[in-house]
Amino acid sequence: MPPVLEASAAAAADPADLHVVFSAECIPAFDWQSAGLFYSFRRVRQPGRITRLLACSEAQLSTYPKVNLEMGPTFVHKNMRFDASNDAEKDDPHNDGKGTGYASYNKPYSVMAWLEQTDVEEDHDYVLFMDSDMILRQPIDPVAMGVTRGNVVSAGCSQNS
């Protein structure tokens, strides 16, 4: 288990400068995961902001429950998973050429679309990208983790631990 890092008061980042983002699709499994992550963000009183990057086709978005859309701050972008519900998006330049799309493109595409369509750099010094099936157990301090401009930091992970 990695050690818990603590920063001195002098080195601590402005907690409001952290923006937590995570990607999801507009389907029930991701709704439950999103609810858990939004809850944990509030529960640990994580300073800063959180945004769900939600992949939805126009057809999916038209039937997506409003309460699920409003469960927390959400940036909606097109779904890179091409199927019967969003056939119109098969002409997208990011299409795999087979006409089937690729759901795994949603994560990198969501970040790209979010960065291109928002003023992230002006609002926040730090961005923490999480998966939707993660939760926060304690507030995150980017400086304590060794984050600096141009230096990405990641936690160690092992499937056997």
Short mmCIF file of C-alpha atoms in Angstrom, two decimals:
data_model
loop_
_atom_site.label_atom_id
_atom_site.label_comp_id
_atom_site.label_asym_id
_atom_site.label_seq_id
_atom_site.Cartn_x
_atom_site.Cartn_y
_atom_site.Cartn_z
CA MET A 1 0.00 0.00 0.00
CA PRO A 2 1.47 3.42 -0.96
CA PRO A 3 2.25 5.78 1.90
CA VAL A 4 -0.12 8.63 2.68
CA LEU A 5 1.62 11.84 1.68
CA GLU A 6 1.22 14.97 3.78
CA ALA A 7 2.30 18.42 2.66
CA SER A 8 3.62 21.16 4.88
CA ALA A 9 1.37 24.20 5.19
CA ALA A 10 3.87 26.26 3.20
CA ALA A 11 3.87 23.82 0.28
CA ALA A 12 0.15 23.10 0.24
CA ALA A 13 -1.71 23.90 -2.96
CA ASP A 14 -4.72 26.14 -3.01
CA PRO A 15 -7.36 23.40 -2.68
CA ALA A 16 -9.76 25.34 -4.88
CA ASP A 17 -7.33 24.89 -7.79
CA LEU A 18 -8.09 21.15 -8.11
CA HIS A 19 -10.70 20.04 -10.63
CA VAL A 20 -11.71 16.36 -10.47
CA VAL A 21 -13.07 14.93 -13.73
CA PHE A 22 -14.28 11.46 -14.69
CA SER A 23 -15.80 9.93 -17.80
CA ALA A 24 -19.07 8.02 -18.00
CA GLU A 25 -21.74 7.01 -20.49
CA CYS A 26 -25.46 7.69 -20.15
CA ILE A 27 -26.39 4.17 -19.07
CA PRO A 28 -27.58 2.92 -15.64
CA ALA A 29 -24.30 1.24 -14.61
CA PHE A 30 -22.40 4.51 -15.07
CA ASP A 31 -25.18 6.42 -13.28
CA TRP A 32 -24.65 4.36 -10.13
CA GLN A 33 -20.88 4.80 -10.34
CA SER A 34 -21.28 8.53 -10.93
CA ALA A 35 -23.59 8.85 -7.93
CA GLY A 36 -20.98 7.13 -5.75
CA LEU A 37 -18.13 9.35 -6.92
CA PHE A 38 -20.17 12.56 -6.56
CA TYR A 39 -21.18 11.43 -3.06
CA SER A 40 -17.60 10.64 -2.00
CA PHE A 41 -16.41 14.03 -3.31
CA ARG A 42 -18.94 15.76 -1.03
CA ARG A 43 -18.43 13.31 1.85
CA VAL A 44 -14.66 13.95 2.17
CA ARG A 45 -15.26 17.67 1.58
CA GLN A 46 -12.81 17.73 -1.32
CA PRO A 47 -12.01 21.36 -2.11
CA GLY A 48 -12.27 22.42 -5.73
CA ARG A 49 -14.68 21.23 -8.38
CA ILE A 50 -15.85 17.97 -9.90
CA THR A 51 -17.21 17.37 -13.41
CA ARG A 52 -18.59 14.23 -15.03
CA LEU A 53 -17.64 13.94 -18.72
CA LEU A 54 -20.74 12.19 -20.07
CA ALA A 55 -20.77 10.39 -23.43
CA CYS A 56 -24.25 10.47 -24.97
CA SER A 57 -25.53 10.34 -28.50
CA GLU A 58 -28.36 12.74 -29.34
CA ALA A 59 -30.80 9.82 -29.26
CA GLN A 60 -29.54 8.66 -25.85
CA LEU A 61 -29.61 12.18 -24.44
CA SER A 62 -33.21 12.71 -25.58
CA THR A 63 -34.39 9.85 -23.31
CA TYR A 64 -31.84 10.23 -20.52
CA PRO A 65 -33.56 10.95 -17.17
CA LYS A 66 -33.24 14.60 -16.16
CA VAL A 67 -32.55 13.63 -12.54
CA ASN A 68 -29.54 11.58 -13.67
CA LEU A 69 -28.26 14.40 -15.85
CA GLU A 70 -28.49 16.81 -12.91
CA MET A 71 -26.94 14.58 -10.21
CA GLY A 72 -23.76 16.66 -10.38
CA PRO A 73 -21.84 19.02 -12.66
CA THR A 74 -21.80 17.37 -16.08
CA PHE A 75 -20.18 18.09 -19.45
CA VAL A 76 -21.98 16.18 -22.23
CA HIS A 77 -20.17 15.13 -25.41
CA LYS A 78 -20.88 12.75 -28.27
CA ASN A 79 -20.63 9.04 -27.63
CA MET A 80 -17.75 7.30 -29.41
CA ARG A 81 -19.54 3.94 -29.05
CA PHE A 82 -21.42 3.55 -32.34
CA ASP A 83 -24.50 1.37 -32.30
CA ALA A 84 -28.15 1.45 -33.33
CA SER A 85 -28.84 4.32 -30.91
CA ASN A 86 -26.37 6.69 -32.57
CA ASP A 87 -25.85 5.52 -36.15
CA ALA A 88 -25.68 9.13 -37.32
CA GLU A 89 -22.32 9.50 -35.60
CA LYS A 90 -20.69 6.75 -37.66
CA ASP A 91 -19.45 9.43 -40.07
CA ASP A 92 -17.34 10.96 -37.31
CA PRO A 93 -13.66 11.47 -38.28
CA HIS A 94 -12.66 9.49 -35.17
CA ASN A 95 -14.59 6.44 -36.40
CA ASP A 96 -12.53 3.25 -36.58
CA GLY A 97 -13.41 2.76 -40.26
CA LYS A 98 -15.40 -0.39 -39.56
CA GLY A 99 -18.56 1.51 -38.69
CA THR A 100 -18.68 0.16 -35.17
CA GLY A 101 -16.91 2.82 -33.14
CA TYR A 102 -14.96 1.98 -30.04
CA ALA A 103 -16.28 2.68 -26.54
CA SER A 104 -12.75 3.02 -25.15
CA TYR A 105 -12.35 6.20 -27.22
CA ASN A 106 -14.85 7.88 -24.88
CA LYS A 107 -12.26 8.47 -22.17
CA PRO A 108 -9.60 10.28 -24.23
CA TYR A 109 -12.23 11.97 -26.39
CA SER A 110 -14.10 13.27 -23.33
CA VAL A 111 -10.95 14.94 -21.99
CA MET A 112 -10.11 16.42 -25.40
CA ALA A 113 -13.64 17.80 -25.90
CA TRP A 114 -13.78 19.17 -22.34
CA LEU A 115 -10.41 20.92 -22.68
CA GLU A 116 -11.34 22.35 -26.09
CA GLN A 117 -14.76 23.63 -25.03
CA THR A 118 -14.07 25.01 -21.53
CA ASP A 119 -11.65 27.44 -19.89
CA VAL A 120 -9.96 24.84 -17.70
CA GLU A 121 -6.47 26.38 -17.79
CA GLU A 122 -7.79 29.70 -16.56
CA ASP A 123 -9.82 28.18 -13.73
CA HIS A 124 -7.62 25.45 -12.26
CA ASP A 125 -3.96 24.65 -11.76
CA TYR A 126 -4.57 20.92 -11.22
CA VAL A 127 -6.82 18.36 -12.91
CA LEU A 128 -7.36 14.95 -11.32
CA PHE A 129 -8.74 12.38 -13.77
CA MET A 130 -10.53 9.50 -12.05
CA ASP A 131 -12.49 6.52 -13.31
CA SER A 132 -16.21 6.51 -12.59
CA ASP A 133 -15.92 3.38 -10.45
CA MET A 134 -13.53 5.08 -8.00
CA ILE A 135 -14.32 6.96 -4.80
CA LEU A 136 -12.42 9.47 -2.70
CA ARG A 137 -11.53 8.29 0.80
CA GLN A 138 -9.78 11.50 1.85
CA PRO A 139 -9.18 14.93 0.32
CA ILE A 140 -6.49 15.09 -2.36
CA ASP A 141 -3.61 17.59 -2.11
CA PRO A 142 -1.82 17.70 -5.48
CA VAL A 143 1.34 19.33 -4.10
CA ALA A 144 1.67 16.64 -1.43
CA MET A 145 1.56 14.08 -4.22
CA GLY A 146 4.43 15.78 -6.05
CA VAL A 147 2.39 17.28 -8.87
CA THR A 148 4.05 20.14 -10.73
CA ARG A 149 3.38 21.76 -14.10
CA GLY A 150 4.17 19.20 -16.79
CA ASN A 151 4.63 16.39 -14.24
CA VAL A 152 1.87 13.79 -14.19
CA VAL A 153 1.54 11.78 -10.98
CA SER A 154 -0.19 8.43 -10.63
CA ALA A 155 -0.80 6.06 -7.76
CA GLY A 156 0.74 2.62 -7.89
CA CYS A 157 -1.68 -0.15 -8.78
CA SER A 158 -1.47 -3.89 -8.57
CA GLN A 159 -4.11 -6.48 -9.39
CA ASN A 160 -2.60 -8.76 -6.75
CA SER A 161 -2.84 -6.46 -3.75
#
